[in-house]
XYZ file of C-alpha atoms in Angstrom:
690
model
C 77.587 -50.003 -199.659
C 80.552 -50.204 -197.282
C 80.318 -51.276 -194.023
C 80.739 -47.846 -192.239
C 78.450 -46.422 -194.781
C 76.180 -48.904 -194.235
C 76.159 -48.238 -190.208
C 75.538 -44.620 -190.883
C 72.931 -45.173 -193.176
C 70.882 -47.485 -190.685
C 71.544 -45.049 -187.666
C 70.006 -42.171 -189.684
C 66.742 -44.558 -189.756
C 66.627 -44.895 -185.998
C 64.688 -42.621 -183.284
C 64.076 -43.255 -179.636
C 60.641 -42.999 -177.853
C 59.527 -39.863 -176.801
C 58.222 -40.372 -173.448
C 56.756 -37.519 -171.483
C 58.693 -36.332 -168.527
C 56.438 -37.633 -165.870
C 56.867 -40.573 -163.462
C 54.777 -42.936 -161.233
C 55.160 -45.666 -159.036
C 53.403 -48.505 -159.417
C 52.123 -48.320 -155.810
C 50.078 -45.051 -156.785
C 47.863 -47.397 -158.791
C 47.318 -50.157 -155.811
C 50.319 -52.624 -156.735
C 52.107 -54.100 -153.450
C 55.732 -55.322 -153.764
C 56.141 -58.936 -152.678
C 52.499 -59.677 -152.544
C 51.467 -63.183 -152.892
C 48.417 -61.957 -154.948
C 48.499 -61.609 -158.889
C 48.449 -57.996 -159.447
C 47.498 -58.098 -163.469
C 44.593 -55.607 -163.046
C 46.424 -53.286 -161.031
C 49.439 -53.272 -163.449
C 47.294 -52.927 -166.415
C 45.168 -50.155 -164.787
C 48.491 -48.185 -164.438
C 49.299 -48.936 -167.832
C 45.869 -47.370 -169.205
C 46.012 -44.478 -166.916
C 49.471 -43.320 -167.921
C 48.526 -43.730 -171.458
C 45.213 -41.618 -171.206
C 46.931 -38.944 -169.445
C 49.830 -38.429 -172.311
C 52.212 -41.051 -171.318
C 55.179 -41.344 -169.143
C 57.489 -44.088 -167.187
C 55.959 -46.227 -164.727
C 58.269 -47.217 -161.899
C 58.888 -50.910 -160.233
C 60.613 -50.542 -156.996
C 62.505 -53.297 -155.708
C 60.465 -56.447 -155.013
C 58.630 -59.406 -156.757
C 55.414 -58.659 -158.672
C 53.303 -61.810 -159.679
C 51.447 -61.114 -163.015
C 49.823 -62.226 -166.320
C 50.076 -60.497 -169.656
C 50.895 -56.729 -169.599
C 49.706 -54.957 -172.815
C 51.831 -51.942 -173.700
C 50.270 -48.415 -174.771
C 51.741 -45.491 -176.911
C 54.067 -43.327 -174.583
C 54.396 -45.477 -171.707
C 57.758 -46.832 -170.512
C 58.087 -49.663 -167.963
C 60.942 -48.996 -165.742
C 62.341 -51.576 -163.457
C 64.258 -49.704 -160.984
C 66.428 -52.093 -159.151
C 68.291 -55.509 -159.732
C 65.996 -56.677 -157.072
C 62.764 -55.726 -159.048
C 61.352 -58.883 -160.456
C 58.580 -59.082 -162.523
C 56.938 -62.726 -162.401
C 54.593 -63.985 -164.903
C 52.489 -66.876 -163.756
C 52.479 -70.330 -165.233
C 49.181 -71.755 -164.387
C 45.452 -71.271 -165.620
C 46.993 -69.717 -168.923
C 43.892 -69.271 -170.319
C 42.987 -66.710 -167.808
C 46.244 -65.099 -167.578
C 47.060 -64.879 -171.298
C 43.732 -64.081 -173.397
C 43.179 -64.544 -176.755
C 45.192 -61.768 -178.980
C 46.075 -61.373 -182.439
C 49.636 -62.228 -182.565
C 52.414 -64.356 -184.704
C 53.598 -67.526 -184.187
C 57.119 -68.514 -185.821
C 56.115 -65.648 -188.022
C 52.457 -66.726 -189.412
C 49.737 -64.287 -187.941
C 46.788 -65.959 -185.781
C 44.911 -65.412 -182.547
C 46.823 -67.133 -179.607
C 47.719 -66.649 -175.987
C 48.766 -63.206 -175.329
C 52.485 -62.741 -175.281
C 53.610 -61.884 -171.595
C 54.293 -58.271 -172.565
C 52.304 -57.289 -175.787
C 51.515 -54.171 -177.770
C 49.937 -53.769 -181.079
C 49.878 -50.446 -183.319
C 51.295 -48.525 -180.208
C 54.180 -45.835 -180.906
C 56.933 -44.600 -178.333
C 56.761 -47.410 -176.100
C 59.702 -49.024 -173.768
C 60.776 -51.641 -170.787
C 64.036 -50.319 -169.463
C 65.896 -50.816 -166.306
C 68.156 -53.649 -164.477
C 65.694 -55.798 -162.937
C 64.620 -59.148 -164.167
C 61.509 -60.412 -166.157
C 60.669 -64.042 -165.150
C 58.359 -65.786 -167.560
C 57.910 -68.793 -165.539
C 58.692 -71.382 -167.967
C 60.315 -74.681 -166.966
C 59.849 -78.600 -167.268
C 56.550 -78.585 -165.958
C 55.108 -75.419 -167.433
C 55.312 -74.252 -170.844
C 58.721 -75.981 -172.006
C 56.481 -79.310 -171.657
C 54.328 -78.408 -174.562
C 57.208 -79.181 -177.383
C 59.782 -81.909 -177.653
C 62.832 -80.115 -179.372
C 64.577 -82.415 -181.852
C 67.916 -81.101 -180.586
C 70.357 -83.893 -182.572
C 70.165 -86.682 -185.292
C 69.556 -89.467 -182.419
C 67.094 -87.248 -180.401
C 64.616 -89.578 -178.796
C 61.244 -89.870 -180.060
C 58.781 -88.189 -177.134
C 55.556 -86.859 -177.552
C 55.331 -83.576 -178.714
C 52.175 -81.847 -177.779
C 52.424 -78.471 -180.202
C 53.345 -80.508 -183.375
C 49.567 -80.962 -184.412
C 48.834 -77.070 -183.845
C 52.041 -76.318 -185.444
C 50.973 -78.365 -188.619
C 47.528 -76.874 -188.545
C 48.519 -73.552 -188.346
C 51.031 -74.261 -191.151
C 48.306 -75.656 -193.659
C 46.313 -72.569 -192.954
C 49.288 -70.528 -194.080
C 49.494 -72.473 -197.131
C 45.687 -72.591 -197.704
C 44.951 -68.986 -197.240
C 42.607 -69.258 -194.382
C 41.569 -66.030 -193.377
C 43.613 -64.845 -189.787
C 40.564 -64.524 -187.776
C 39.796 -68.111 -188.158
C 43.179 -69.017 -187.036
C 42.120 -69.186 -183.524
C 44.320 -71.186 -181.008
C 44.859 -70.490 -177.282
C 42.671 -72.505 -174.646
C 42.967 -76.082 -175.530
C 45.972 -75.926 -177.682
C 49.527 -75.708 -176.965
C 51.003 -73.004 -179.077
C 53.435 -71.038 -176.705
C 53.334 -67.401 -176.692
C 56.417 -65.294 -176.988
C 57.356 -63.260 -173.890
C 58.085 -59.640 -175.371
C 56.047 -58.963 -178.771
C 55.197 -55.462 -180.172
C 53.491 -55.775 -183.470
C 53.258 -52.817 -185.763
C 54.653 -50.610 -183.530
C 56.963 -47.208 -183.681
C 59.793 -46.374 -181.451
C 60.452 -48.980 -179.528
C 63.249 -49.436 -176.901
C 64.139 -52.564 -174.555
C 66.837 -51.572 -172.577
C 68.872 -52.776 -169.567
C 66.881 -55.492 -168.125
C 67.608 -59.385 -167.817
C 65.107 -62.187 -169.437
C 64.655 -65.604 -168.117
C 62.506 -68.602 -168.169
C 60.623 -67.792 -171.860
C 57.938 -69.991 -172.617
C 59.020 -69.413 -176.382
C 61.079 -66.572 -178.391
C 62.172 -64.032 -175.722
C 62.063 -60.836 -177.903
C 60.079 -60.912 -181.135
C 59.267 -57.243 -182.440
C 57.072 -57.775 -185.725
C 56.728 -55.349 -188.343
C 58.310 -52.398 -186.114
C 60.025 -49.325 -186.874
C 63.050 -48.021 -185.140
C 63.685 -50.587 -182.734
C 66.599 -50.515 -180.144
C 67.778 -53.204 -177.814
C 70.355 -52.125 -176.113
C 72.212 -54.016 -172.862
C 69.582 -56.817 -172.492
C 70.584 -60.099 -171.171
C 68.796 -63.250 -172.541
C 69.216 -66.110 -170.482
C 66.727 -68.824 -171.134
C 67.143 -72.450 -172.147
C 63.933 -73.825 -173.012
C 62.955 -75.136 -176.762
C 62.574 -72.323 -179.559
C 64.148 -70.146 -176.427
C 65.657 -67.558 -179.361
C 66.798 -64.297 -178.027
C 65.837 -61.625 -180.385
C 63.925 -62.145 -183.513
C 63.286 -59.066 -185.246
C 60.400 -60.023 -188.043
C 59.899 -57.635 -191.164
C 61.390 -54.673 -189.411
C 62.795 -51.636 -190.541
C 65.422 -49.924 -188.413
C 66.923 -52.177 -185.782
C 69.871 -51.390 -183.747
C 70.787 -54.476 -181.076
C 73.879 -53.507 -179.150
C 75.607 -54.350 -175.964
C 73.589 -57.558 -175.144
C 74.184 -60.828 -173.976
C 72.851 -63.871 -175.716
C 72.901 -67.159 -173.437
C 69.915 -68.872 -175.248
C 68.206 -72.423 -176.057
C 67.965 -71.726 -179.568
C 69.244 -68.658 -182.152
C 70.502 -65.791 -180.093
C 69.398 -63.107 -182.825
C 67.137 -64.623 -186.015
C 66.213 -62.099 -188.251
C 62.745 -63.005 -190.299
C 60.281 -61.623 -192.598
C 57.181 -63.755 -192.588
C 56.722 -67.500 -193.433
C 55.678 -69.245 -196.871
C 52.462 -67.857 -198.502
C 51.724 -65.393 -195.606
C 55.721 -63.985 -195.965
C 55.041 -63.584 -199.680
C 51.740 -61.842 -199.806
C 53.005 -59.350 -197.174
C 56.218 -59.017 -198.756
C 57.816 -56.769 -195.949
C 61.180 -57.055 -195.673
C 63.482 -57.124 -192.396
C 65.980 -54.358 -193.280
C 68.605 -51.827 -191.895
C 69.558 -53.763 -189.016
C 72.950 -53.026 -187.146
C 74.272 -55.548 -184.588
C 77.436 -54.686 -182.803
C 79.293 -54.796 -179.515
C 77.025 -58.000 -178.433
C 78.348 -61.164 -176.385
C 77.057 -64.308 -178.071
C 77.790 -67.053 -174.922
C 75.141 -69.853 -175.957
C 72.573 -70.812 -178.452
C 72.271 -72.568 -182.015
C 73.130 -69.380 -184.324
C 74.519 -66.477 -183.120
C 73.422 -63.833 -185.623
C 70.950 -66.261 -187.924
C 69.054 -65.540 -191.087
C 65.909 -67.122 -191.317
C 64.319 -69.659 -191.973
C 60.929 -67.558 -191.930
C 62.577 -64.808 -194.817
C 59.829 -65.183 -197.390
C 59.621 -61.303 -197.533
C 63.420 -60.777 -197.468
C 66.377 -59.837 -195.410
C 68.505 -56.932 -196.828
C 70.905 -54.391 -195.430
C 72.137 -56.188 -192.392
C 75.447 -55.028 -190.771
C 77.214 -57.391 -187.864
C 80.234 -55.986 -186.492
C 82.449 -56.019 -182.946
C 80.834 -58.854 -181.716
C 82.532 -61.583 -179.530
C 81.151 -65.311 -179.601
C 82.503 -66.935 -176.519
C 81.203 -70.009 -175.820
C 82.114 -73.635 -177.465
C 78.388 -74.583 -177.300
C 77.649 -72.107 -179.606
C 76.816 -73.965 -182.863
C 77.321 -71.260 -185.741
C 78.547 -67.553 -185.409
C 76.779 -66.806 -188.522
C 73.700 -68.757 -189.682
C 71.770 -68.464 -192.963
C 68.702 -70.903 -193.311
C 66.126 -71.363 -195.802
C 64.151 -73.825 -197.957
C 61.933 -73.942 -201.232
C 59.051 -73.372 -199.201
C 59.825 -69.964 -198.189
C 61.145 -68.209 -201.066
C 62.502 -64.815 -200.433
C 66.049 -63.065 -200.564
C 68.985 -62.477 -198.394
C 71.192 -59.918 -199.402
C 73.443 -57.100 -198.569
C 74.595 -58.858 -195.493
C 78.124 -57.992 -193.954
C 79.596 -59.788 -190.950
C 83.114 -58.038 -189.637
C 85.521 -57.517 -187.121
C 84.462 -60.293 -184.916
C 86.179 -62.623 -182.815
C 84.854 -66.102 -182.223
C 86.545 -67.829 -179.475
C 84.978 -71.187 -180.065
C 82.239 -72.575 -182.305
C 80.742 -76.212 -182.272
C 79.401 -76.342 -185.724
C 80.960 -73.728 -188.154
C 81.967 -70.039 -187.852
C 79.727 -69.492 -191.020
C 76.866 -71.642 -191.995
C 74.460 -71.237 -194.881
C 71.819 -73.948 -196.302
C 68.946 -73.974 -198.429
C 68.271 -77.494 -196.938
C 66.667 -76.346 -193.710
C 63.567 -78.303 -192.468
C 61.338 -78.925 -195.772
C 64.572 -78.623 -198.003
C 64.005 -78.824 -201.932
C 60.394 -79.605 -201.123
C 58.748 -76.578 -202.827
C 58.303 -74.277 -205.724
C 59.670 -70.770 -204.175
C 63.467 -71.112 -204.589
C 65.210 -68.496 -202.187
C 68.273 -66.475 -203.006
C 71.420 -65.453 -201.360
C 73.528 -62.675 -202.879
C 76.160 -59.823 -201.909
C 77.013 -61.419 -198.630
C 80.437 -60.419 -196.945
C 82.331 -61.773 -194.350
C 85.510 -60.105 -193.325
C 87.998 -59.679 -190.448
C 86.949 -62.742 -188.687
C 88.866 -64.963 -186.411
C 87.579 -68.439 -185.143
C 88.513 -71.635 -183.366
C 86.958 -74.863 -183.753
C 84.034 -76.390 -185.485
C 82.673 -79.337 -187.650
C 83.300 -76.936 -190.144
C 85.370 -73.587 -190.896
C 82.913 -72.497 -193.569
C 79.760 -74.076 -194.852
C 77.537 -72.429 -197.386
C 75.618 -74.150 -199.940
C 73.012 -73.454 -202.310
C 70.399 -75.193 -204.643
C 71.906 -76.032 -208.013
C 69.252 -73.730 -209.475
C 69.973 -70.671 -207.438
C 73.734 -70.337 -206.827
C 75.252 -68.151 -204.303
C 76.466 -64.657 -206.041
C 78.373 -61.826 -205.010
C 80.132 -63.586 -201.916
C 82.898 -61.896 -200.471
C 85.207 -63.943 -197.938
C 88.139 -61.495 -197.129
C 90.426 -61.695 -194.117
C 89.473 -64.867 -192.063
C 91.331 -66.936 -190.207
C 90.166 -70.156 -188.493
C 91.832 -73.012 -186.951
C 90.808 -76.124 -185.149
C 87.782 -77.005 -187.683
C 87.376 -80.769 -188.162
C 86.651 -79.936 -191.902
C 88.012 -76.859 -193.770
C 85.227 -75.725 -196.199
C 81.949 -76.776 -197.816
C 81.160 -74.631 -200.946
C 78.317 -76.203 -202.890
C 77.216 -74.055 -205.669
C 79.343 -70.695 -205.081
C 79.505 -68.495 -208.250
C 82.124 -66.476 -208.789
C 83.216 -65.374 -205.216
C 85.974 -63.354 -204.121
C 88.373 -64.995 -201.585
C 91.173 -63.354 -200.548
C 93.155 -63.922 -197.411
C 91.184 -67.051 -196.061
C 93.092 -69.519 -193.907
C 91.324 -72.450 -192.237
C 93.780 -74.933 -190.157
C 96.974 -73.425 -192.077
C 95.478 -73.699 -195.631
C 95.100 -70.803 -197.655
C 92.070 -70.418 -199.866
C 90.907 -70.986 -202.624
C 92.331 -74.247 -203.298
C 91.302 -77.817 -204.029
C 89.302 -79.441 -201.194
C 89.154 -83.125 -202.042
C 90.155 -85.503 -204.955
C 88.762 -89.038 -205.400
C 88.877 -91.716 -208.210
C 85.468 -92.033 -209.869
C 85.954 -95.790 -211.415
C 86.773 -99.082 -210.106
C 90.607 -99.006 -210.193
C 91.490 -102.513 -212.572
C 95.026 -103.353 -213.491
C 95.148 -102.101 -217.660
C 92.058 -100.376 -217.496
C 91.348 -96.336 -217.582
C 90.774 -94.607 -214.507
C 89.417 -90.922 -214.186
C 89.818 -88.887 -211.008
C 87.563 -85.971 -210.045
C 88.357 -83.019 -207.751
C 86.281 -80.741 -205.606
C 87.674 -77.356 -206.080
C 86.969 -73.855 -204.022
C 85.761 -71.397 -206.806
C 88.830 -69.384 -208.303
C 91.509 -72.376 -207.786
C 92.107 -71.928 -211.542
C 93.885 -75.046 -213.534
C 94.949 -78.170 -211.414
C 97.463 -80.639 -211.907
C 96.977 -84.272 -211.355
C 99.228 -86.916 -210.004
C 98.869 -90.454 -209.814
C 100.868 -93.067 -208.028
C 100.722 -96.995 -206.989
C 102.217 -99.252 -205.056
C 102.758 -103.083 -205.868
C 103.696 -106.283 -204.217
C 107.349 -104.791 -203.367
C 105.442 -102.388 -201.214
C 107.114 -99.411 -202.918
C 104.986 -96.444 -203.965
C 106.062 -95.102 -207.812
C 104.334 -92.346 -209.395
C 103.318 -93.541 -212.740
C 100.804 -90.926 -214.628
C 99.376 -87.325 -214.737
C 95.852 -85.843 -215.787
C 92.475 -86.886 -214.923
C 92.546 -89.882 -216.861
C 95.536 -92.680 -216.436
C 95.656 -96.541 -217.388
C 96.155 -98.590 -214.429
C 99.778 -100.612 -214.150
C 99.359 -104.080 -214.495
C 101.328 -104.711 -211.468
C 99.345 -102.580 -209.254
C 98.039 -103.443 -205.975
C 96.940 -99.841 -204.471
C 96.462 -96.666 -206.285
C 96.148 -93.143 -205.349
C 95.639 -89.796 -206.766
C 96.651 -86.337 -205.467
C 95.619 -82.712 -206.861
C 97.583 -79.605 -206.908
C 97.212 -76.232 -207.960
C 99.097 -73.521 -209.230
C 100.269 -72.304 -205.742
C 101.394 -76.017 -204.742
C 98.136 -76.306 -202.352
C 97.605 -80.198 -202.545
C 94.958 -82.433 -201.571
C 95.404 -86.547 -201.577
C 92.793 -89.425 -202.084
C 92.178 -92.385 -199.831
C 94.448 -94.911 -201.079
C 92.346 -97.495 -203.163
C 92.877 -101.288 -203.813
C 93.171 -102.127 -207.485
C 90.708 -104.800 -208.515
C 92.354 -108.126 -209.368
C 91.380 -110.484 -212.158
C 89.933 -113.109 -209.979
C 88.107 -110.293 -208.304
C 86.893 -108.985 -211.513
C 85.032 -112.350 -212.602
C 83.298 -112.424 -209.083
C 79.852 -113.258 -210.428
C 77.116 -111.202 -208.541
C 73.992 -109.094 -209.391
C 75.587 -106.321 -207.382
C 79.083 -106.597 -208.494
C 80.020 -102.997 -209.046
C 78.872 -102.140 -205.919
C 80.429 -104.660 -203.874
C 83.595 -103.904 -206.069
C 83.474 -100.373 -205.632
C 83.243 -100.715 -201.860
C 85.986 -103.035 -201.719
C 88.200 -100.895 -203.661
C 87.709 -98.397 -200.965
C 88.178 -100.618 -197.981
C 84.264 -100.721 -196.887
C 84.432 -104.684 -197.734
C 86.681 -107.238 -196.864
C 86.258 -108.986 -200.146
C 84.369 -108.747 -203.395
C 81.247 -111.117 -202.566
C 77.486 -111.452 -203.284
C 75.737 -108.806 -200.966
C 72.854 -110.518 -198.789
C 69.185 -109.588 -198.963
C 68.895 -110.365 -195.106
C 69.097 -107.545 -192.826
C 72.603 -106.233 -191.695
C 73.903 -106.274 -188.683
C 75.131 -102.857 -186.518
C 78.715 -104.207 -186.363
C 78.644 -105.236 -189.908
C 77.583 -101.789 -190.688
C 79.944 -100.362 -188.380
C 83.006 -101.877 -190.184
C 81.586 -101.105 -193.727
C 81.910 -97.462 -192.503
C 85.178 -97.315 -191.235
C 86.868 -95.216 -194.329
C 84.273 -92.568 -193.367
C 85.297 -92.114 -190.107
C 87.553 -89.445 -189.081
C 91.282 -90.359 -189.271
C 92.068 -91.406 -185.924
C 89.289 -93.067 -185.234
C 89.404 -94.750 -188.564
C 92.966 -96.182 -187.580
C 91.190 -97.407 -183.973
C 88.363 -99.037 -185.927
C 90.410 -101.065 -188.396
C 92.711 -102.117 -185.543
C 89.263 -103.226 -183.865
C 90.591 -101.348 -180.623
C 88.244 -101.168 -178.771
C 85.716 -102.051 -181.240
C 84.412 -100.674 -184.832
C 80.968 -100.291 -183.209
C 82.154 -98.250 -180.433
C 84.063 -96.040 -182.859
C 80.884 -95.696 -184.684
C 78.978 -94.607 -181.681
C 81.535 -91.928 -180.956
C 81.510 -90.809 -184.583
C 77.483 -90.477 -184.121
C 77.053 -92.858 -186.763
C 75.283 -95.053 -184.707
C 73.332 -94.924 -181.440
C 73.211 -97.055 -178.504
C 70.247 -99.301 -177.779
C 67.541 -98.152 -175.152
C 69.106 -100.173 -172.477
C 72.512 -98.757 -173.231
C 73.858 -101.777 -175.139
C 75.961 -101.973 -178.275
C 74.070 -104.753 -179.628
C 76.492 -105.899 -182.364
C 74.033 -108.572 -183.519
C 70.927 -105.970 -184.307
C 69.595 -104.940 -186.737
C 69.131 -101.221 -188.580
C 65.590 -99.692 -189.450
C 65.272 -97.716 -192.812
C 64.535 -94.611 -190.872
C 67.388 -95.246 -188.755
C 69.672 -95.938 -191.781
C 68.582 -92.283 -193.315
C 70.360 -90.763 -189.990
C 73.357 -93.023 -190.468
C 73.870 -91.921 -194.157
C 73.719 -88.424 -193.146
C 75.945 -88.448 -190.088
C 78.470 -90.243 -192.510
C 78.254 -88.173 -195.491
C 80.368 -85.615 -193.954
C 77.811 -82.993 -193.731
C 76.625 -82.753 -190.454
C 73.442 -80.737 -190.095
C 73.106 -79.710 -186.349
C 69.912 -78.983 -184.793
C 67.787 -81.144 -186.594
C 64.233 -79.906 -187.108
C 60.789 -81.642 -186.840
C 60.203 -81.416 -190.834
C 58.790 -84.500 -192.177
C 59.637 -86.124 -195.781
C 56.931 -86.369 -198.581
C 56.018 -90.088 -199.288
C 53.049 -92.327 -198.790
C 53.834 -93.414 -195.301
C 54.638 -90.607 -193.904
C 52.752 -91.532 -190.866
C 54.964 -94.257 -189.939
C 58.070 -92.169 -189.670
C 59.060 -90.966 -186.248
C 59.395 -87.258 -185.757
C 62.972 -87.697 -184.604
C 64.033 -89.205 -188.089
C 62.077 -87.207 -189.955
C 64.532 -84.474 -191.098
C 67.303 -87.173 -191.981
C 64.688 -89.215 -193.881
C 63.972 -86.136 -195.941
C 67.575 -85.026 -196.171
C 68.628 -89.085 -197.632
C 66.040 -88.640 -200.155
C 66.940 -85.260 -201.567
C 70.613 -86.241 -201.693
C 69.805 -89.367 -203.329
C 71.359 -91.960 -200.480
C 68.006 -93.414 -200.525
C 64.760 -93.870 -202.866
C 61.269 -94.686 -202.297
C 59.562 -97.656 -203.452
C 57.400 -97.708 -206.563
C 54.228 -97.067 -204.598
C 56.171 -93.992 -203.292
C 56.577 -95.206 -199.851
C 59.768 -95.129 -197.625
C 58.950 -98.544 -195.195
C 60.879 -96.715 -192.591
C 60.208 -99.525 -189.967
C 61.771 -102.031 -192.241
C 65.361 -103.431 -191.639
C 67.410 -102.228 -194.146
C 69.502 -105.108 -195.978
C 72.932 -105.835 -196.270
C 72.284 -104.893 -200.107
C 70.644 -101.900 -199.383
C 73.396 -100.825 -196.846
C 75.699 -101.449 -199.537
C 74.279 -99.302 -202.263
C 73.529 -96.640 -199.875
C 76.899 -96.469 -198.494
C 78.647 -96.435 -201.710
C 76.399 -93.202 -202.669
C 77.634 -91.555 -199.349
C 81.176 -92.238 -200.095
C 80.956 -90.545 -203.801
C 79.390 -87.931 -201.872
C 81.738 -87.859 -199.233
C 84.610 -87.787 -201.695
C 86.257 -90.924 -200.906
């Protein structure tokens, strides 16, 4: 469906709430502006009374109003009359002020603390006006219940929420009746700010949200939801902006997102619960919004077990360098579900931190599951963007490649890496320019063997789908320091006098990529007798070892590990590290390959644990997954893996960089040896294409 046709189809499904033409002031119900008393009882009485009288608008004049949870009823509109109207939600005695209700927590049904503004099975409801909703969350209230793992080297602090989150996940997987999924008092699942459930004709318009305990707007299974001109400004952990879950008919427009997590995240249930409910999030129009800060601008998932479809995001502006991804698809093999018929168009991304477009099936649980998700019929067109680790990053499992992908009229500059295209099937790539390079084109090329004089050597290129025939060109450098072309094709014989060798790949449009320069193994090095000689030789040829030598079974030092990783560094840092100016260890720290010790020191003679090595591998492999989650690996000793390393341990195992031992254990706290490090980095270098 063309975008304008899709827009009209979505709008045809939208209905605004019908609110009776009656107006009431909260003061008529005993509410006193700027009172230091908590006024929940009076405010709820106003809502109940207006509902019983057939509905109408309840007006909050200028002033501050202290309250606990408010439960909206059919036909009622809460109107914040002035910019000086502040509805302040209390953050003490939470069991008293936020009583247990049926709710959804991270797309899983349960009984929990009431959302701050809540409705269930209502129709024709609204919250409007230019005032402020203040959720009262801060470092000492609500936000301190959860330690967010924001990056690869986050600290390992206590997470009060973790055990309850795990328990709810297990209840989901085991099919525990919802009535038995009771949290609230004595537990640490933070409530969402605004959560209408199974409601029809919902309007949220004009107000500002701040200091949310959890997700800010989380409509669940609603029909005809309009979010218009709302400012979401909250930077606690998991402070998503607007997360419509299994909703049908959604219009998000003219909003400003400045959030601590995804700005918009479309969802449709998690895992078993979501597959059983099987209710898609569909017919969603996102237009004319400003995305100032957050993980993803427009995100789809990861809770998408019921499917997400018929989504159009157009004429939006992504304006902050802190925004990680503009369009973000995220799921895994526990979710299942399908993302289809999605269009991102006609938008400007002034600056992004991670990638303009990012999609992965390796979010959280990754491949650890039996329900493979599907990405299909995704169209991205008329986009300009600047910055990021990648221009475009889209990957899928081998079994379920991305199909129906269209990339058209896209210009991206300033990206560190241009593109990752893992398992795309028959994409349409037209007029796509990243860092001045036109796509489709070759992405990288490497030598797959150990280059040795007189032996056959093979090259492998990574190509963007649609490139067609490519030609390979080989050149070598002898002792005279002169480079000479000597062969073509993917297989050549290395000249007898070669000291270094390099291969390039070129398509029919003369788009070319070159490999790194490989050292050629000498006869003396070839005769070196070591049990791990192929790994040692391969690393030496890549410039990752100073000489071919037996590898020690003693723990590797941080400085030695940093030296091995020099060829994996970005170009300028690679030159600096090779020159030891300032030091390769400091350069590795700047690249994010390693972290400083707790006392801030470099500790060059320090050792690296296996769980730290998993993060080293994921940081060095060229595929940096920002916003690391709190998932854990599948291994017998998972209880010994620190939470902040769990995600990267799971990913390092999935990509084959590291392995479990014969007993199924990871041994996370053991120091990694020089021999193990060499094997791991050899695999990482293969993956990184060098």
